[in-house]
Amino acid sequence: MRAHAMNRASDRAKGETQPLWRYVPLGDHHLPPEAVQDTARHWTVQFWSRLRGKEESSGSVDELEALPPEASERIAPSPDWRDAARALDGALAESNGVISTAPARPAVVVGPPYSGTTQVLVLWAEARGWTVKTGPSPKEVLAGGERWLEGLASGPLEPFVLPRLERCFLRHHHGLSLMRGLVDWLLASERACLIGCDSWAWAYLSTALGIDRLAPVLTLEAFDGERLARWFAQLSPGFDQGGLEFRERKSGRPILRSAVSDGALGSENAPGAPRREQGELSDFLERLAARSRGIPGVALAIWRHALRLGPDREQAGPNRSAEASLGRRTVWVEPWAELELPEIPGSVCRSDILVLHALLLHNGLESERLRDLVPVYGPDVFEVLRRLEAARLVASIDGRWRVTALGYPAVRRCLASEGYLVDSL
C-alpha cells in the first residue's frame, strides 16, 4: 500500500504522466476532489425537490441539439478494456506474486458499477488461458448451491477466473449458505484463481461474512480530469489529427487539448459565445471526474449525454452520414452548470430506496427475483421500477434491472444520506 502511494508521489514529483489504467490496493483508492459549488448545487436541488414534492424533470435536453446515437457511438465509443486488462496483469504480478506461486492463493479485484471489472477479468483470463467460471443460478443459490460448489471443487486443477462473485449470493435468509461454503473452500484450496466482485456486494459480504479476509484486494484507480481528457481523446478517432474539437457551448473554451486544436480549425463559435480564449481549458472534466467518482463507465455516460451538435448541424443535411457530418468540426459540450442529470425525485419513498439498494447490492436483478428480496408487495415492485425508470435512475438490460450509469451518482448519494450500507469506492 505504501509502495503504491510512494510510487504515485514520486511520479508526480518527476512530472511523469500517470498510466491511464492502473490497479492499486483497495486502501490506496482515492476519489477525485469535488468542487464546492457542485456539492452546494446538489443539496439545493434536493431541498427544492423535496419541498415541492414533485418529480424531477427527465427530458429537458433539447433533442434537436443532442447527438444522434450513431454519432455519439462514433466519437465516444464503448471501451474494449484490453489496456485495462494489461494493466491488471502488471498489477497482479507486482502485488505479491499470488498468481504464479504455489501453493496458490486467491487474488481479488473489486470494482464499482460500470468500472468494467467483469470485462477486464474475462479478457485477462483469455490472455492467460485460464478457465472462466460462471456463477450459479438464483435457484441454485437459494437451494444452497452444493452441486455448483462440488463442480467447482472437483474439476480439473486448472486455474480459473470467477468474474462475478456477486452472483453467488442473494440477500435472503437462504441466500448466504453457498457463499459461506465457497469462502471456506477458497481459503483451504491451493487452486490458483482470480475473483472479481462488484464493490457493493463486497461491502455487504464483508459486513455479513467477513469476506475481506479472503485475500488482498486490487481495484482500478479513479480517473481524475487529466485521465479523462486522455481517455476521451483516445476514444475519439482523429481527434489528435484535428478532425474534431470539443468546446464548451457557451464559453467556447476547449475541453480537450490536442496538438492541432488551437488555431487550426477555423473560427466556428457557439451562438452568443465570446471570442475564444485559446488555450484556456474548461474545468468540465474535473467536475465530471468528481461527479462520476472517477468511474470510467459513469464518466463516459455523462460525457455522451453532454455532447451536442453545433448550429450548423442543419447545413450538413439530413442525408449526410454521421461520420461525414462530424468531419473536421466542433462538437459542443453542454456547460456543467446547465447539464441536467437524473436526480432522486422529491416524491421518493421507502419502497423506491429499498429497490435501489437491492439492485446495487446484487449488481442488478431480474424483476421476479427482486420481489423475493425486498419487503414490497409484489405488484408494487413493478410500479416502483416503472417510476424509477421514468426518472432515468434504473433500466432493464438483458432482462436484469440495473441502476443506470447516469443515475448512479445520485442514487449512491441518496443511499449514503439515508444511512444505508454503501460501497467504499
XYZ file of C-alpha atoms in Angstrom:
425
model
C 0.000 0.000 0.000
C 2.757 2.360 0.976
C 4.761 1.378 -2.104
C 1.912 2.400 -4.444
C 1.447 5.733 -2.695
C 5.174 6.424 -2.791
C 5.373 5.495 -6.475
C 2.476 7.821 -7.281
C 4.042 10.701 -5.352
C 7.384 10.034 -6.995
C 5.836 10.070 -10.492
C 4.129 13.391 -9.809
C 7.298 14.875 -8.378
C 9.107 13.936 -11.582
C 6.308 15.359 -13.721
C 5.746 11.981 -15.363
C 2.403 11.142 -16.926
C 0.378 8.696 -14.888
C -0.641 5.451 -16.626
C -4.188 5.691 -17.900
C -5.178 2.383 -16.340
C -3.700 1.368 -13.004
C -4.845 -1.111 -10.380
C -3.993 -0.340 -6.775
C -4.679 -1.904 -3.366
C -8.179 -1.066 -2.164
C -6.786 1.076 0.658
C -4.878 3.234 -1.833
C -8.004 4.258 -3.760
C -8.719 7.990 -3.666
C -11.703 9.838 -5.113
C -11.269 12.874 -7.371
C -11.893 16.106 -5.417
C -15.391 17.533 -5.650
C -15.930 21.206 -6.397
C -17.608 23.085 -3.551
C -20.153 24.650 -5.911
C -21.226 21.200 -7.144
C -21.876 19.983 -3.605
C -23.926 23.103 -2.867
C -25.824 22.735 -6.126
C -26.760 19.122 -5.365
C -28.194 19.879 -1.946
C -30.055 22.912 -3.303
C -31.684 20.759 -5.981
C -32.612 18.112 -3.429
C -34.013 20.692 -0.996
C -36.348 22.327 -3.508
C -37.320 18.994 -4.992
C -38.425 17.629 -1.643
C -40.068 20.889 -0.661
C -42.210 20.869 -3.787
C -42.742 17.107 -3.600
C -42.717 16.851 -7.376
C -40.925 14.584 -9.806
C -37.801 15.996 -11.315
C -37.977 16.759 -14.987
C -36.436 13.963 -17.034
C -36.497 15.318 -20.535
C -35.066 18.791 -20.504
C -32.283 18.230 -23.021
C -33.098 19.828 -26.361
C -33.287 16.807 -28.618
C -32.628 18.980 -31.673
C -29.106 19.603 -30.395
C -28.330 16.161 -28.996
C -26.022 13.899 -30.976
C -27.722 11.058 -32.836
C -26.826 7.657 -31.361
C -24.570 6.645 -34.246
C -22.538 9.850 -33.931
C -22.362 9.501 -30.151
C -21.084 5.938 -30.502
C -18.516 7.062 -33.061
C -16.935 9.910 -31.147
C -17.324 8.359 -27.686
C -17.406 4.597 -28.304
C -17.598 1.898 -25.688
C -14.124 0.864 -24.492
C -12.765 -2.593 -25.247
C -10.946 -2.779 -21.865
C -7.826 -4.502 -23.290
C -5.489 -1.825 -21.970
C -7.101 -2.208 -18.542
C -6.577 -5.986 -18.699
C -2.874 -5.455 -19.423
C -2.656 -3.046 -16.512
C -4.281 -5.625 -14.248
C -1.763 -8.233 -15.367
C 1.065 -5.946 -14.343
C -0.535 -5.139 -11.004
C -1.096 -8.808 -10.171
C 2.495 -9.679 -10.999
C 3.693 -6.723 -8.943
C 1.438 -7.186 -5.905
C 2.796 -10.356 -4.303
C 3.016 -12.983 -6.996
C -0.092 -14.789 -5.805
C -0.989 -15.783 -9.329
C 2.236 -17.527 -10.240
C 3.422 -19.094 -6.978
C 2.438 -22.411 -5.468
C 0.619 -23.161 -3.288
C -1.651 -20.575 -4.851
C -3.898 -18.136 -3.062
C -6.910 -16.360 -4.493
C -6.492 -12.861 -5.827
C -9.437 -10.466 -5.761
C -10.386 -7.476 -7.889
C -13.226 -5.274 -6.654
C -14.803 -2.575 -8.793
C -17.803 -0.243 -8.609
C -20.635 -0.467 -11.149
C -19.611 0.461 -14.698
C -15.883 0.127 -13.979
C -15.538 -2.790 -16.418
C -14.383 -5.317 -13.810
C -16.106 -8.308 -15.396
C -14.962 -7.455 -18.929
C -11.378 -6.913 -17.774
C -11.213 -10.221 -15.900
C -12.615 -12.148 -18.852
C -10.051 -10.559 -21.199
C -7.286 -11.294 -18.686
C -8.408 -14.952 -18.488
C -8.402 -15.274 -22.279
C -4.884 -13.842 -22.500
C -3.645 -16.191 -19.779
C -5.557 -19.247 -20.968
C -7.426 -19.572 -17.690
C -10.935 -21.001 -17.463
C -13.774 -18.563 -16.811
C -16.332 -19.919 -14.345
C -19.912 -18.719 -14.472
C -21.859 -18.250 -11.273
C -24.794 -20.362 -10.132
C -28.399 -19.555 -10.982
C -30.524 -17.768 -8.361
C -32.416 -21.011 -7.747
C -29.125 -22.813 -7.049
C -28.093 -20.046 -4.665
C -31.351 -20.311 -2.700
C -31.030 -24.110 -2.622
C -27.568 -23.890 -1.044
C -25.530 -24.329 -4.219
C -23.889 -27.578 -3.079
C -23.868 -29.114 -6.550
C -22.375 -25.968 -8.108
C -19.659 -25.802 -5.446
C -18.895 -29.525 -5.823
C -18.485 -28.984 -9.554
C -16.064 -26.156 -8.922
C -14.042 -28.083 -6.322
C -13.937 -31.454 -8.090
C -12.998 -30.178 -11.521
C -9.521 -30.255 -13.045
C -6.898 -28.476 -11.003
C -6.552 -25.801 -13.618
C -6.508 -22.139 -12.575
C -9.750 -20.284 -13.075
C -11.357 -16.852 -13.024
C -14.702 -16.215 -11.317
C -15.528 -12.713 -12.593
C -18.914 -12.233 -10.887
C -18.722 -13.255 -7.248
C -21.862 -11.171 -6.644
C -23.861 -13.837 -8.495
C -23.039 -16.362 -5.736
C -25.303 -14.900 -3.064
C -28.672 -13.260 -2.509
C -29.581 -11.056 0.428
C -32.144 -13.571 1.626
C -32.307 -15.851 4.651
C -31.445 -18.776 2.342
C -29.055 -16.795 0.165
C -25.705 -16.931 2.006
C -25.079 -20.672 2.504
C -23.296 -21.089 -0.811
C -21.102 -18.070 -0.183
C -20.041 -19.418 3.222
C -19.053 -22.718 1.647
C -17.276 -21.005 -1.226
C -15.191 -18.808 1.056
C -14.181 -21.777 3.217
C -13.172 -23.748 0.118
C -11.183 -20.869 -1.356
C -9.268 -20.409 1.888
C -8.434 -24.114 2.061
C -7.831 -24.777 -1.622
C -4.497 -24.467 -3.366
C -6.106 -23.721 -6.730
C -4.880 -20.529 -8.389
C -7.865 -18.306 -9.001
C -8.782 -14.711 -9.685
C -12.051 -13.450 -8.224
C -13.958 -10.390 -9.427
C -16.649 -8.751 -7.330
C -18.818 -5.673 -7.508
C -17.930 -3.158 -4.789
C -21.455 -3.078 -3.317
C -21.624 -6.848 -2.967
C -18.106 -6.795 -1.488
C -19.181 -4.250 1.123
C -22.218 -6.356 2.070
C -20.285 -9.646 2.184
C -17.507 -8.049 4.219
C -20.089 -6.977 6.798
C -22.123 -10.193 6.758
C -19.373 -12.782 6.338
C -16.041 -11.024 6.775
C -15.087 -11.918 3.212
C -12.437 -9.210 3.171
C -10.174 -11.722 4.968
C -10.120 -13.807 1.791
C -7.215 -12.071 0.065
C -5.653 -8.683 -0.617
C -7.880 -6.679 -2.938
C -6.988 -4.651 -6.014
C -9.179 -2.015 -7.600
C -8.977 0.340 -10.565
C -7.531 3.722 -9.656
C -10.102 6.501 -10.043
C -9.946 8.666 -13.168
C -9.273 12.334 -12.473
C -9.876 15.099 -15.009
C -6.482 14.699 -16.634
C -7.001 10.980 -17.183
C -10.487 11.532 -18.552
C -9.056 14.011 -21.064
C -6.521 11.490 -22.321
C -9.075 8.681 -22.397
C -11.729 10.636 -24.310
C -9.075 11.785 -26.787
C -8.052 8.156 -27.340
C -11.651 7.061 -27.787
C -12.393 9.704 -30.417
C -10.810 8.684 -33.733
C -8.966 11.507 -35.437
C -9.124 13.918 -32.523
C -5.364 14.361 -32.369
C -5.259 14.862 -36.136
C -7.590 17.827 -35.826
C -10.719 16.158 -37.209
C -12.743 17.100 -34.153
C -12.577 19.581 -31.351
C -14.619 19.711 -28.176
C -15.649 23.099 -26.811
C -17.954 24.275 -24.065
C -21.193 25.508 -25.612
C -21.487 28.970 -24.047
C -17.917 29.997 -23.335
C -16.326 28.380 -26.370
C -13.457 27.200 -24.166
C -11.797 23.939 -25.253
C -12.496 20.811 -23.218
C -9.694 18.669 -24.618
C -6.348 19.839 -25.882
C -4.689 18.315 -28.933
C -1.563 19.209 -30.835
C -3.548 20.999 -33.537
C -6.702 22.076 -31.733
C -5.679 25.685 -31.116
C -5.870 27.892 -34.135
C -6.059 25.156 -36.736
C -9.758 24.636 -37.163
C -11.218 27.868 -38.377
C -13.355 30.270 -36.417
C -16.527 28.382 -35.543
C -18.200 29.838 -32.437
C -21.303 28.946 -30.491
C -24.198 31.413 -30.786
C -23.655 34.289 -28.404
C -20.338 32.915 -27.217
C -17.491 35.327 -26.523
C -14.382 35.134 -28.637
C -12.491 32.000 -27.723
C -9.683 32.225 -25.291
C -7.173 29.947 -26.972
C -5.523 27.559 -24.550
C -7.864 28.268 -21.609
C -9.324 24.886 -20.816
C -12.759 24.439 -19.278
C -12.955 22.747 -15.874
C -15.709 20.452 -17.200
C -13.626 17.271 -16.917
C -12.549 17.929 -13.326
C -16.189 18.314 -12.354
C -17.116 15.255 -14.389
C -14.431 13.227 -12.602
C -15.816 14.277 -9.222
C -19.448 13.600 -10.144
C -18.634 10.161 -11.584
C -16.373 9.266 -8.613
C -13.681 8.532 -11.208
C -15.592 5.517 -12.575
C -14.873 5.261 -16.317
C -18.255 3.925 -17.417
C -20.184 6.514 -15.414
C -17.991 9.335 -16.737
C -18.411 8.118 -20.318
C -22.214 8.016 -19.991
C -22.297 11.602 -18.701
C -19.830 12.711 -21.394
C -22.077 11.288 -24.131
C -25.073 12.938 -22.500
C -23.323 16.322 -22.609
C -22.276 16.288 -26.292
C -24.185 18.457 -28.766
C -24.025 19.184 -32.450
C -23.383 22.818 -33.283
C -25.687 25.283 -35.028
C -24.509 24.178 -38.470
C -25.902 20.684 -37.995
C -28.717 21.516 -40.380
C -26.214 22.661 -43.001
C -24.820 19.169 -43.061
C -28.113 17.968 -44.497
C -30.344 15.207 -43.224
C -28.928 12.624 -45.624
C -25.290 13.017 -44.725
C -23.833 10.241 -42.664
C -22.910 10.964 -39.081
C -19.267 10.344 -39.936
C -19.274 12.853 -42.762
C -21.179 15.443 -40.776
C -18.607 15.185 -37.988
C -15.564 15.529 -40.219
C -13.332 18.462 -39.134
C -15.825 20.234 -36.983
C -16.688 21.216 -33.441
C -18.656 19.103 -31.025
C -20.170 21.309 -28.348
C -20.300 20.257 -24.726
C -23.121 21.420 -22.512
C -21.807 23.674 -19.692
C -21.580 21.709 -16.468
C -23.838 24.084 -14.566
C -26.602 23.577 -17.149
C -26.218 19.837 -17.577
C -29.356 18.105 -16.347
C -28.618 14.701 -14.869
C -31.005 12.315 -13.138
C -31.699 13.218 -9.524
C -33.720 11.458 -6.845
C -37.357 12.613 -7.217
C -38.780 14.665 -4.407
C -41.546 12.094 -4.027
C -39.132 9.226 -3.383
C -40.490 6.738 -0.854
C -39.061 3.910 1.237
C -40.031 1.296 -1.363
C -38.061 3.173 -4.018
C -34.963 3.279 -1.839
C -35.220 -0.401 -0.890
C -35.416 -1.370 -4.551
C -32.452 0.829 -5.489
C -30.369 -0.614 -2.662
C -31.193 -4.208 -3.589
C -30.284 -3.553 -7.232
C -26.881 -2.169 -6.271
C -26.078 -4.889 -3.725
C -26.601 -7.526 -6.420
C -25.332 -5.541 -9.412
C -28.766 -5.842 -10.979
C -31.661 -8.258 -10.541
C -34.484 -9.772 -12.521
C -37.835 -8.321 -11.518
C -39.127 -11.711 -10.348
C -36.129 -12.115 -8.022
C -36.456 -8.565 -6.783
C -39.901 -9.404 -5.422
C -38.294 -12.094 -3.236
C -35.674 -9.767 -1.784
C -37.412 -6.526 -0.863
C -40.298 -6.165 1.597
C -42.585 -4.641 -1.014
C -45.884 -6.129 -2.161
C -45.245 -7.994 -5.420
C -47.249 -5.936 -7.936
C -45.950 -2.751 -6.331
C -42.377 -3.693 -7.303
C -43.237 -3.181 -10.965
C -44.823 0.172 -10.184
C -41.653 1.215 -8.334
C -39.463 0.086 -11.251
C -41.549 2.000 -13.770
C -41.411 5.109 -11.600
C -37.637 4.888 -11.225
C -37.271 4.142 -14.926
C -39.197 7.315 -15.799
C -36.721 9.242 -13.631
C -33.841 7.621 -15.606
C -32.489 6.016 -12.440
C -32.951 2.362 -13.478
C -33.192 0.468 -16.758
C -33.782 -3.117 -17.823
C -30.755 -4.507 -19.666
C -30.776 -8.110 -20.900
C -33.613 -8.967 -18.532
C -31.969 -7.505 -15.416
C -32.853 -4.208 -13.812
C -29.834 -2.049 -13.001
C -29.207 1.433 -11.696
C -28.218 3.459 -14.761
C -24.748 4.895 -15.216
C -26.247 8.393 -15.467
C -28.278 7.924 -12.303
C -25.639 6.117 -10.236
C -24.065 9.197 -8.576
C -27.461 10.480 -7.392
C -28.581 7.056 -6.182
C -25.361 6.415 -4.275
C -25.529 9.821 -2.611
C -29.156 9.250 -1.624
C -28.465 5.847 -0.079
C -25.481 7.206 1.851
C -27.508 10.136 3.193
C -30.289 7.767 4.283
C -27.828 5.645 6.250
C -27.831 2.548 4.023
C -24.740 0.396 3.590
C -22.736 1.719 0.643
C -19.520 0.645 -1.021
C -16.120 2.168 -0.279
C -15.456 3.311 -3.842
